[in-house]
Coordinates of C-alpha atoms in Angstrom, one line a residue:
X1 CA 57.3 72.0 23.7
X2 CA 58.7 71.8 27.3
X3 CA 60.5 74.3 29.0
X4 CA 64.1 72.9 28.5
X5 CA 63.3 72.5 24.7
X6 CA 61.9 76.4 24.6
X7 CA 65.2 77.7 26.3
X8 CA 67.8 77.4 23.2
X9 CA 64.9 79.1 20.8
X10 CA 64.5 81.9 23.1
X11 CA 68.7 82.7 23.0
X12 CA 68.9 82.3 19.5
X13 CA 65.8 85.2 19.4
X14 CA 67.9 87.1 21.7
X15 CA 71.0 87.0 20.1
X16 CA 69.1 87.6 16.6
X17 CA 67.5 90.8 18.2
X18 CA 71.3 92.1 19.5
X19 CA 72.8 91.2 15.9
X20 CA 69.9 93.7 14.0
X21 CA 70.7 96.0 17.1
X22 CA 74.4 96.1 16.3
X23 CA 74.4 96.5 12.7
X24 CA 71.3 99.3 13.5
X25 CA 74.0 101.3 15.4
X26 CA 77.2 100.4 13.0
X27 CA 75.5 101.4 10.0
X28 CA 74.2 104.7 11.7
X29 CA 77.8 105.4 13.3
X30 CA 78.9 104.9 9.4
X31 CA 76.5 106.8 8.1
X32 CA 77.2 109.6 10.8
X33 CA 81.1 109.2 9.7
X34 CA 80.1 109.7 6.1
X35 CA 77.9 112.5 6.4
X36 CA 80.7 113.9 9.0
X37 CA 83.8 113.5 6.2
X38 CA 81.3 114.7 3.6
X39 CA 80.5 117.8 5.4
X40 CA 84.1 118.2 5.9
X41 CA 85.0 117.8 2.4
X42 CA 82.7 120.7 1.8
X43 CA 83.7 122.7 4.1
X44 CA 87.2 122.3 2.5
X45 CA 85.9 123.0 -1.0
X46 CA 84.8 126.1 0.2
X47 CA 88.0 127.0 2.1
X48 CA 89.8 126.4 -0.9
X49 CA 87.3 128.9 -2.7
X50 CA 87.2 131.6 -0.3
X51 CA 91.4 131.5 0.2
X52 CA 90.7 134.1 2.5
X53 CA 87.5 136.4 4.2
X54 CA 87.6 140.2 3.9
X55 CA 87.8 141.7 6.9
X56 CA 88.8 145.7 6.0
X57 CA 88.5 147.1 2.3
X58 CA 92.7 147.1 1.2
X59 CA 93.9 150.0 -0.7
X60 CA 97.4 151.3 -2.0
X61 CA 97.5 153.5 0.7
X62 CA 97.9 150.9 3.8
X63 CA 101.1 150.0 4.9
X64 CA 100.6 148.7 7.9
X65 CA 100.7 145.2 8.1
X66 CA 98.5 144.3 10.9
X67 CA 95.6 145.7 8.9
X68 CA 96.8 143.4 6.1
X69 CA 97.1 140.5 8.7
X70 CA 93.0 140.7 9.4
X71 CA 92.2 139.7 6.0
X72 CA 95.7 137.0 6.0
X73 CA 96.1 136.2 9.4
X74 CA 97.8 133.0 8.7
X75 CA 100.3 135.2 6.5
X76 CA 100.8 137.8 9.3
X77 CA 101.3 135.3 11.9
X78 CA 104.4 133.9 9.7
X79 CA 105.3 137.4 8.8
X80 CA 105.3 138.1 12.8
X81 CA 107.9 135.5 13.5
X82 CA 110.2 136.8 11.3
X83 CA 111.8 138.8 15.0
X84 CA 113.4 135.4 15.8
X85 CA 116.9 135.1 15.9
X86 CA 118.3 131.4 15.3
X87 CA 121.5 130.5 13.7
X88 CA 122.8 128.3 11.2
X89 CA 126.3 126.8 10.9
X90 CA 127.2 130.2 8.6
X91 CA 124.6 132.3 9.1
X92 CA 121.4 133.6 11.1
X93 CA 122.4 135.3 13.9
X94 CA 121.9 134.7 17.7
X95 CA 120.6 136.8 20.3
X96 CA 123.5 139.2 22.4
X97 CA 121.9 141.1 25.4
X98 CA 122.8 144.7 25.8
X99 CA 121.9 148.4 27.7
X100 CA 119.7 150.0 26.1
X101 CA 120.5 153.6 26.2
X102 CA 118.6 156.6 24.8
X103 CA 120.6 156.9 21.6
X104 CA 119.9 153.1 21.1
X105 CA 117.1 151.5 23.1
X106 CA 117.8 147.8 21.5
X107 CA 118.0 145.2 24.1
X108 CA 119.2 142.5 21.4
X109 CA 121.4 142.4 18.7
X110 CA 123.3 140.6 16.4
X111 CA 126.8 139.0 17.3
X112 CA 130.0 141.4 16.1
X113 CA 131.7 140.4 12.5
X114 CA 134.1 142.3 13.2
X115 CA 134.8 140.9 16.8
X116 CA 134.5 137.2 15.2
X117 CA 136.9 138.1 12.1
X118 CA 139.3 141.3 13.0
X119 CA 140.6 141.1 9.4
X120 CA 137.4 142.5 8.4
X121 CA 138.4 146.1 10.0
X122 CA 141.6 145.6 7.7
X123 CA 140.0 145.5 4.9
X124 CA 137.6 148.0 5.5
X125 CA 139.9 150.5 6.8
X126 CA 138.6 154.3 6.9
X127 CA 134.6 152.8 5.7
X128 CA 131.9 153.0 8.5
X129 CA 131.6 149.7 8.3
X130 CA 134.8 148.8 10.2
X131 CA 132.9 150.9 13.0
X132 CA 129.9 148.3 13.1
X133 CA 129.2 145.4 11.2
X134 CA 127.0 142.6 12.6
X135 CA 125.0 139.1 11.5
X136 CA 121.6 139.7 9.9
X137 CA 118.6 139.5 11.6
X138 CA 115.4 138.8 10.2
X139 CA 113.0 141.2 8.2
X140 CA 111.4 142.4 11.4
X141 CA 114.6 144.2 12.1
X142 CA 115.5 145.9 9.2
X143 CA 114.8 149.4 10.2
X144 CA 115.9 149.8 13.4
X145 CA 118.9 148.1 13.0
X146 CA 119.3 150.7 10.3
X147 CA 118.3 153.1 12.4
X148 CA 120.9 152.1 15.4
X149 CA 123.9 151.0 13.6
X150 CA 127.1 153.3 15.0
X151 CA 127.8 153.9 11.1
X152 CA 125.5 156.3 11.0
X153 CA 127.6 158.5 13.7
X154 CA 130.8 157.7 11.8
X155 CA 129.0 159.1 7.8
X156 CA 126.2 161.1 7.1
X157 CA 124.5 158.3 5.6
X158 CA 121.4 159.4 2.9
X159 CA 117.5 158.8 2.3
X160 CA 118.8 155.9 -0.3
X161 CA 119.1 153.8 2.3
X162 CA 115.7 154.1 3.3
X163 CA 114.9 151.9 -0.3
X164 CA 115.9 148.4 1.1
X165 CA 115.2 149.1 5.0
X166 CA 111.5 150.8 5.1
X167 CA 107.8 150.4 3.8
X168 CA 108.4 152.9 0.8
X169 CA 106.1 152.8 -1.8
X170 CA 103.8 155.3 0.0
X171 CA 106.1 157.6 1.2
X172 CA 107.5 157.3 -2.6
X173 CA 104.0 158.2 -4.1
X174 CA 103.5 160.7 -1.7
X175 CA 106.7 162.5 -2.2
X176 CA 106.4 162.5 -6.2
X177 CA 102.4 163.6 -5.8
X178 CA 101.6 160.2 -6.9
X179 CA 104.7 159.4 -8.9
X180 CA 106.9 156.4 -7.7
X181 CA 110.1 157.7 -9.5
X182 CA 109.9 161.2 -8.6
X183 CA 109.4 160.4 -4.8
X184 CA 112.8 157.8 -4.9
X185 CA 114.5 160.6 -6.0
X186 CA 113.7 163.0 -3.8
X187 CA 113.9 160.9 -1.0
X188 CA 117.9 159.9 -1.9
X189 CA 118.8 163.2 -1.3
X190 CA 117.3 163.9 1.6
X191 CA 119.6 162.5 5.0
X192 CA 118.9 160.0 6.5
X193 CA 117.3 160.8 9.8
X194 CA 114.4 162.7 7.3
X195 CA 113.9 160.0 5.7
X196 CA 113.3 157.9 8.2
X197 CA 110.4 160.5 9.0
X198 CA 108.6 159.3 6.5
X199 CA 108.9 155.7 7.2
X200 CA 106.8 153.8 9.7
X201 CA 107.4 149.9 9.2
X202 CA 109.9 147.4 8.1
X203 CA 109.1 145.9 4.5
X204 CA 105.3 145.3 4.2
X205 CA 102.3 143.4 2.3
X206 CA 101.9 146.0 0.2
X207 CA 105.9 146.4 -0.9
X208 CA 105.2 142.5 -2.6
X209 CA 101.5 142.4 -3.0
X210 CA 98.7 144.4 -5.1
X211 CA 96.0 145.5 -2.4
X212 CA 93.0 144.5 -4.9
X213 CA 94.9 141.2 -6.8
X214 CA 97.6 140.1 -4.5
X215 CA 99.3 139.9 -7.3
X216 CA 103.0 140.2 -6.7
X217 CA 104.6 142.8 -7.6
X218 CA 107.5 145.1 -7.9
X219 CA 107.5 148.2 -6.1
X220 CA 111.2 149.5 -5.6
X221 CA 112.4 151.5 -8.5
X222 CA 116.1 150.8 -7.6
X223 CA 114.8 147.0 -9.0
X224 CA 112.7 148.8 -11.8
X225 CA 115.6 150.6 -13.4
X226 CA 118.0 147.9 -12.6
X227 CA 116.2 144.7 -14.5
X228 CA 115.5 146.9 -17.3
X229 CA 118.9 147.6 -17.9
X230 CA 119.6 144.1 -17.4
X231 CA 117.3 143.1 -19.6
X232 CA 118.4 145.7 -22.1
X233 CA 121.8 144.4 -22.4
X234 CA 120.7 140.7 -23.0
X235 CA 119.1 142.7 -26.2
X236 CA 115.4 142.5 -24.3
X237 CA 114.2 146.5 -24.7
X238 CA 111.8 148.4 -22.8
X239 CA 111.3 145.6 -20.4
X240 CA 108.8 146.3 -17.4
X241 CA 108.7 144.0 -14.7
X242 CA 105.0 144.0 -13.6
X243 CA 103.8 143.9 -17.2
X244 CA 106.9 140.9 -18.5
X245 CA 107.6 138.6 -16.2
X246 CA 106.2 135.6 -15.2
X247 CA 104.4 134.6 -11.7
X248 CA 107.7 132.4 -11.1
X249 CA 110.2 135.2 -12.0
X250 CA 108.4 137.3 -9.7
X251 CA 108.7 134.7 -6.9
X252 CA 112.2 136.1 -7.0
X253 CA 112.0 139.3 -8.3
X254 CA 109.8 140.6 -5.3
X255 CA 113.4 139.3 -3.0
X256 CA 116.0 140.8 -5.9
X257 CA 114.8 144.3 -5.0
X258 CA 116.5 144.3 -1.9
X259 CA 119.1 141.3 -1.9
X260 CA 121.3 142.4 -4.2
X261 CA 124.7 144.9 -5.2
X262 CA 124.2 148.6 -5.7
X263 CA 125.9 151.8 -5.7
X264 CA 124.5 155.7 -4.7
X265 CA 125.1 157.3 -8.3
X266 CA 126.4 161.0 -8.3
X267 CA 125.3 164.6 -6.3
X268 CA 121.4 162.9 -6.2
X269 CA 123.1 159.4 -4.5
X270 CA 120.4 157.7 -7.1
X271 CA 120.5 154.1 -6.0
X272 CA 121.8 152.5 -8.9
X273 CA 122.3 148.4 -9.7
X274 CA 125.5 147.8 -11.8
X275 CA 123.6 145.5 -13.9
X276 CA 124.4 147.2 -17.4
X277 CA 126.9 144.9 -18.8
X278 CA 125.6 141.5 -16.7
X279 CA 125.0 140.7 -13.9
X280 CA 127.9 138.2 -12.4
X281 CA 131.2 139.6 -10.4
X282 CA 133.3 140.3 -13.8
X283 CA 130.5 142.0 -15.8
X284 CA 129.4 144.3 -12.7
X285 CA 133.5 145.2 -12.1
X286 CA 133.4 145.9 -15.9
X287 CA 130.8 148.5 -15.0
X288 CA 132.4 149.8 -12.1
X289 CA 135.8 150.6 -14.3
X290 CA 134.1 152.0 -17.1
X291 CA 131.8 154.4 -14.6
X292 CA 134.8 155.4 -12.5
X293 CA 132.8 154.9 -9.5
X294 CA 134.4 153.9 -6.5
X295 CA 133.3 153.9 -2.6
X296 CA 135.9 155.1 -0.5
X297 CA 140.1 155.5 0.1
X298 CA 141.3 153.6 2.1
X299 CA 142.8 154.7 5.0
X300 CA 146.2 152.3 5.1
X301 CA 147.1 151.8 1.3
X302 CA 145.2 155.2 -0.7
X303 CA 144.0 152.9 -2.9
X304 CA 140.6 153.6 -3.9
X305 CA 137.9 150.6 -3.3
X306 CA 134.7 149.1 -3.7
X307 CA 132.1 147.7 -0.9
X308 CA 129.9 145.1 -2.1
X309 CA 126.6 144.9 -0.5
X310 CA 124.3 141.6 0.3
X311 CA 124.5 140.1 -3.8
X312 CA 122.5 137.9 -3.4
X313 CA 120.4 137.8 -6.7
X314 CA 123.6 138.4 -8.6
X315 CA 124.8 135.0 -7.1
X316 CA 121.7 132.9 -7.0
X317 CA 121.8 133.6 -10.6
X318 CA 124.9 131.5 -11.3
X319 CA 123.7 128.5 -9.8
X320 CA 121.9 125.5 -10.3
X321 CA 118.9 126.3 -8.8
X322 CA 118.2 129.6 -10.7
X323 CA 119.0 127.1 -13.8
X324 CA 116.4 125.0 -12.9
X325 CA 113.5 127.7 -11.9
X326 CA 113.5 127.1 -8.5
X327 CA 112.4 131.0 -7.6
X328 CA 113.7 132.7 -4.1
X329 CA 110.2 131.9 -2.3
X330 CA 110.5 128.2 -3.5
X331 CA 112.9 127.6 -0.3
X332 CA 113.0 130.9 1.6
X333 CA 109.2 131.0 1.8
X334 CA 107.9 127.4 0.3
X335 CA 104.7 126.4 0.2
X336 CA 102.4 125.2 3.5
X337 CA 99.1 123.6 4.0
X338 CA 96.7 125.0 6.5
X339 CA 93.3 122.8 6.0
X340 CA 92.9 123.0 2.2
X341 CA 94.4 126.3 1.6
X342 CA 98.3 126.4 0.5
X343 CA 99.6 129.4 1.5
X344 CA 103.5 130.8 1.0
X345 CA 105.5 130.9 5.0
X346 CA 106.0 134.5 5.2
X347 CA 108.2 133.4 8.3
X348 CA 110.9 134.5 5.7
X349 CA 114.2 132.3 6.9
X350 CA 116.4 129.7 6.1
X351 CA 115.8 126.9 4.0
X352 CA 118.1 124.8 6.8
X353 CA 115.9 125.6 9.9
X354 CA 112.9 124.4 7.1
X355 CA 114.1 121.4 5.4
X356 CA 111.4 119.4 5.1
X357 CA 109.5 121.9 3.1
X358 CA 112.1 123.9 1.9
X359 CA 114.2 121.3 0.8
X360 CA 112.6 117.4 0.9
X361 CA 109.8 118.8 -1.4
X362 CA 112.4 118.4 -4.6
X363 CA 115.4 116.2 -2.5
X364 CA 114.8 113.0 -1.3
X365 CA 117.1 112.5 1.3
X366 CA 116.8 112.8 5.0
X367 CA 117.3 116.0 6.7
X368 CA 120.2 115.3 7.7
X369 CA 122.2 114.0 4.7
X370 CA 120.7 117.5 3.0
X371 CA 121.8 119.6 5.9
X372 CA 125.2 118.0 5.6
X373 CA 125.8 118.3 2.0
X374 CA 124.7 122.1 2.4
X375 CA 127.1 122.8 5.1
X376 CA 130.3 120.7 3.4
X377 CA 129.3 123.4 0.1
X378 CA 129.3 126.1 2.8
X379 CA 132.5 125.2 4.8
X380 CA 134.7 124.9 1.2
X381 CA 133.6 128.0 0.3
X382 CA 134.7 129.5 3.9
X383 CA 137.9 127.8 3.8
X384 CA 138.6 129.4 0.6
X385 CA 137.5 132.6 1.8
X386 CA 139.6 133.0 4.8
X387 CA 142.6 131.9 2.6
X388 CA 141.3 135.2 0.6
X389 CA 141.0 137.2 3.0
X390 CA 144.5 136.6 4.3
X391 CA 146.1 137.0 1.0
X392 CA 144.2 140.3 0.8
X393 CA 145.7 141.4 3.8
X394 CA 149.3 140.1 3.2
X395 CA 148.9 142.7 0.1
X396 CA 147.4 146.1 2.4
X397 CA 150.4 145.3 4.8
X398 CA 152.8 144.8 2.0
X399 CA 151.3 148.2 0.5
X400 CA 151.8 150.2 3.5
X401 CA 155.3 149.0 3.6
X402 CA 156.1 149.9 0.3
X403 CA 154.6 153.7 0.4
X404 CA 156.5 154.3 3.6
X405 CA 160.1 153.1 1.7
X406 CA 158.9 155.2 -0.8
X407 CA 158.6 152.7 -3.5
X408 CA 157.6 154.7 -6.9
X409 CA 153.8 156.0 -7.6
X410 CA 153.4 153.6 -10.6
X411 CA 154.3 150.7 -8.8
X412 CA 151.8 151.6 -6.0
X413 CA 149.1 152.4 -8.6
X414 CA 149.3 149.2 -10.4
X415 CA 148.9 147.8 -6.7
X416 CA 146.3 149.4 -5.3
X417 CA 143.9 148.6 -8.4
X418 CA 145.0 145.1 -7.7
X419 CA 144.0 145.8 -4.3
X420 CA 140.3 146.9 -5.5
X421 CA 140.0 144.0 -7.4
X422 CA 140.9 141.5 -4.8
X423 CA 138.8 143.0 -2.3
X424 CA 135.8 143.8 -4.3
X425 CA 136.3 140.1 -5.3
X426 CA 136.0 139.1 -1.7
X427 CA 133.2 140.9 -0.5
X428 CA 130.8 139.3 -3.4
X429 CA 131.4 136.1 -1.4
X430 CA 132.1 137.8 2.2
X431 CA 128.5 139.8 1.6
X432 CA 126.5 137.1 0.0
X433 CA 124.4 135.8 2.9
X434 CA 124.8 131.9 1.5
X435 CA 128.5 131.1 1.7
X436 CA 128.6 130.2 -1.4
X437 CA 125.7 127.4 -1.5
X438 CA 123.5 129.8 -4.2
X439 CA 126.4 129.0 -6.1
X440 CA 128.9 126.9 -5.2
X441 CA 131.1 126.6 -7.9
X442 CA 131.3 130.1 -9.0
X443 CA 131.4 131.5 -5.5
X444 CA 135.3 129.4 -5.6
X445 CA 135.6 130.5 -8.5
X446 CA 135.5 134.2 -7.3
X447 CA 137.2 133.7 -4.1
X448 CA 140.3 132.0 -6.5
X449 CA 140.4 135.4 -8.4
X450 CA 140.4 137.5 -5.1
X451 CA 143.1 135.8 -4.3
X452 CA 145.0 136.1 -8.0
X453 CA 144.3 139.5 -7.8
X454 CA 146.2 139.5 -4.3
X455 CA 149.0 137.5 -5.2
X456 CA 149.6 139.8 -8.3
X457 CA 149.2 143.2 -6.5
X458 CA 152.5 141.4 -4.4
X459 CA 154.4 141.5 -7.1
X460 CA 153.9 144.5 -8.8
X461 CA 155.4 145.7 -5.3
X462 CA 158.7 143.9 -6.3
X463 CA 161.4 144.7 -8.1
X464 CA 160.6 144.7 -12.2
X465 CA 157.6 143.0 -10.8
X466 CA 154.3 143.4 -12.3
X467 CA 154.7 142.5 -15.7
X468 CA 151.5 140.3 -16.2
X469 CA 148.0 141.7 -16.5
X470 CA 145.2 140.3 -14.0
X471 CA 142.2 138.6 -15.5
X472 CA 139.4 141.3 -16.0
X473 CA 142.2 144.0 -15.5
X474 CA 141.4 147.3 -17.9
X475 CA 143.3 146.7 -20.8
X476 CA 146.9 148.9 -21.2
X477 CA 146.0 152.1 -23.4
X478 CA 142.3 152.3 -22.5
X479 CA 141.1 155.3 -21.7
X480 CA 140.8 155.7 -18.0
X481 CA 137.0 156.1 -16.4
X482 CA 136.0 159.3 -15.4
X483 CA 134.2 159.0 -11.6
X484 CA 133.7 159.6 -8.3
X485 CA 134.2 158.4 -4.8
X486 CA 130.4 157.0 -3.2
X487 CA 129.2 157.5 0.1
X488 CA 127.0 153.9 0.7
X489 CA 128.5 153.4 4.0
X490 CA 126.6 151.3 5.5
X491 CA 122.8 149.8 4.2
X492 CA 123.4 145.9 4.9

């Protein structure tokens, strides 16, 4: 064979050799990118085993959550970012610069209620909270704005408060010698600035979570005593939380310890949920009439009032969501992936700064056809409550009038428990941190009775006015409740 004639056999050799060459080297980069995802894949499995590695031995004594955060760092770091300050269209709360001094050595605090809504002061009228009254802040917060608020120079505030503001399950068990009730109630009657003694951290792990299970749990007796009397009157007996509910209802229970109404009960200020007869705005004014209890006088009409404080639970509870068993943590803390583990945001906020997982997980929409059908629930409801509010105080003004023409006592008694009703009625919504979207529909609801309850304390102020009874009014001829004025001023 000549030369010329070798040349083509020689490339096709060539070319032969580079083809095994190339498929050498693909199948060993495929078999490297197998054994690479396969490796990976295990190294998931065992993530997803081994949720989490432990770091330091837990115990029910440890309330500090940084020690918590080695073993759950992931947790911690959301729990960590719970000191931001971002608002929503009705809610959340942005940042305002001041002086620190040495009675208060914040730098940042909440925007002013009372500067955005003066009414508010109105309505409040002789109650520390038309002193100070501010946006919420997230859980990173919630003792020292305790702590700072000028209510406490304007009441003697007690321990209670301590309940919904502080890490208090070991200062409970340590005051009670190891029992949880006995410490609460010592601790309410102690003041305030003794309490806080006792106290070193905002809410912790171990307020929610069982140091050897991570169970959740329930650890506030306020909650304790309260569901059980719930439960008591929906003909459920002897019903205790950590033993009776379910994983879900705790996924809401652990939030309804705090986020809800309550009232300080007697000489002992026993923190107390008026949850005996129900827990929705008629049922727990029900209560409130039968007990006698009532929170302050106030100072421009003498009639004696109600505050309502953050009912959050109460509301949630009327609306679709609770319906359906979609639990607190389902949108306030929903679920996140981080490599194979799913872990619960502790970055406790929101649902609207979260939509996607907060929201897009049940709700198919875009974020922002969710975000606007959220805030056109929200702005209804604030409509309707600042048509409340002025119908409210349309009735304190008209009051005042009619005590200084001397107008007679059973006229202004019949208006002033008008007055209660309509304001009490009010602050369910104007307290409720959701305007209105927990429930929408019953949150107008309430808001329309508020301002009933307004329109009729008017005319009980007129001449032969009066005549009709207000829904939920005590019937005539029952016997009147028995009570005493409270002293909650100020926990929110």
């Amino acid at each position: 064979m000549t030369e010329p004639e070798k040349a083509p056999e020689k490339r096709r050799r060539f070319s032969g050799t580079r083809l095994v060459v190339a498929v050498a080297v693909a199948a060993a980069l495929a078999a490297a990118g197998v054994t690479a995802l396969l490796v990976n894949i295990m190294e998931r499995k065992q993530e997803a085993k081994n949720p989490f590695y432990r770091v330091v031995e837990l115990d029910d004594t440890i309330t500090d959550p940084a020690v918590w955060g080695k073993n759950f760092p992931l947790q911690y770091d959301g729990y960590k970012r719970t000191v931001d300050q971002q608002r929503t269209r009705y809610g959340g709360s942005e940042a305002v610069a001041r002086t620190p001094t040495q009675a208060d050595p914040r730098s940042v605090v909440a925007q002013s209620r009372l500067e955005e809504d003066p009414r508010l002061v109105t309505m409040w009228s002789g109650y520390a909270f038309a002193t100070d009254f501010r946006e919420e802040r997230g859980h990173a917060h919630m003792l020292e704005d305790q702590v700072f608020t000028e209510r406490q120079h304007v009441t003697q505030q007690p321990g209670t408060c301590i309940h919904c503001h502080g890490s208090v399950y070991v200062p409970y068990k340590k005051l009670g010698d190891g029992d949880l009730i006995k410490g609460f109630e010592k601790m309410n009657q102690m003041p305030f600035a003794e309490a806080r003694k006792l106290v070193e951290h905002p809410v912790s792990c171990i307020d929610c979570h069982d140091p050897t299970t991570m169970q959740l749990r329930v650890t506030r007796p306020g909650f304790i005593e309260g569901i059980a009397a719930l439960k008591a009157s929906q003909g459920v007996p002897d019903f205790r939380v950590n033993e009776h509910a379910t994983r879900q209802e705790m996924r809401t229970y652990v939030c309804g310890q705090c986020h809800v109404e309550y009232y300080f009960k007697g000489k002992e200020k026993r923190l107390t949920y008026p949850w005996a007869k129900g827990i929705n705005v008629d049922q727990i004014m029900a209560y409130y009439d039968e007990d006698g209890h009532t929170d302050w006088t106030h100072k421009l009409t003498g009639a004696k009032v109600l505050k309502a404080q953050h009912p959050e639970f109460e509301m949630y509870n009327q609306g679709i969501h609770a319906k359906s068993g979609v639990a607190c943590a389902d949108c306030h803390m929903p679920y996140q992936r981080e490599g194979a583990m799913k872990i619960s945001d502790h970055h406790v906020r929101s649902p609207l700064l979260n939509i996607n997982r907060a929201c897009q997980t049940c709700h198919k929409w875009s974020e922002a056809e969710l975000l606007d059908r959220v805030e056109t629930i929200q702005t209804r409801t604030f409509e309707t409550r600042n048509i409340a509010m002025d119908a409210l105080v349309d009735l304190i003004h008209d009051l005042e009038s009619a005590q200084k023409a001397g107008l007679p006592e059973e006229a202004l008694a019949k208006a002033r428990d008008l007055q209660k009703r309509a304001q009490f009625y009010l602050d369910f919504v104007e307290a409720e941190n959701s305007m209105g979207f927990h429930a929408d529909q019953e949150a107008v609801r309430i808001l329309s009775n508020s301002i009933n309850f307004s329109r009729l304390g008017q005319n009980a102020l007129r001449p032969g006015g009066g005549a009709s009874t207000a829904p939920n009014q005590r019937p005539p001829g029952a016997p009147k409740a028995t009570g005493s004025e409270g002293t909650r001023q100020g926990s929110r």
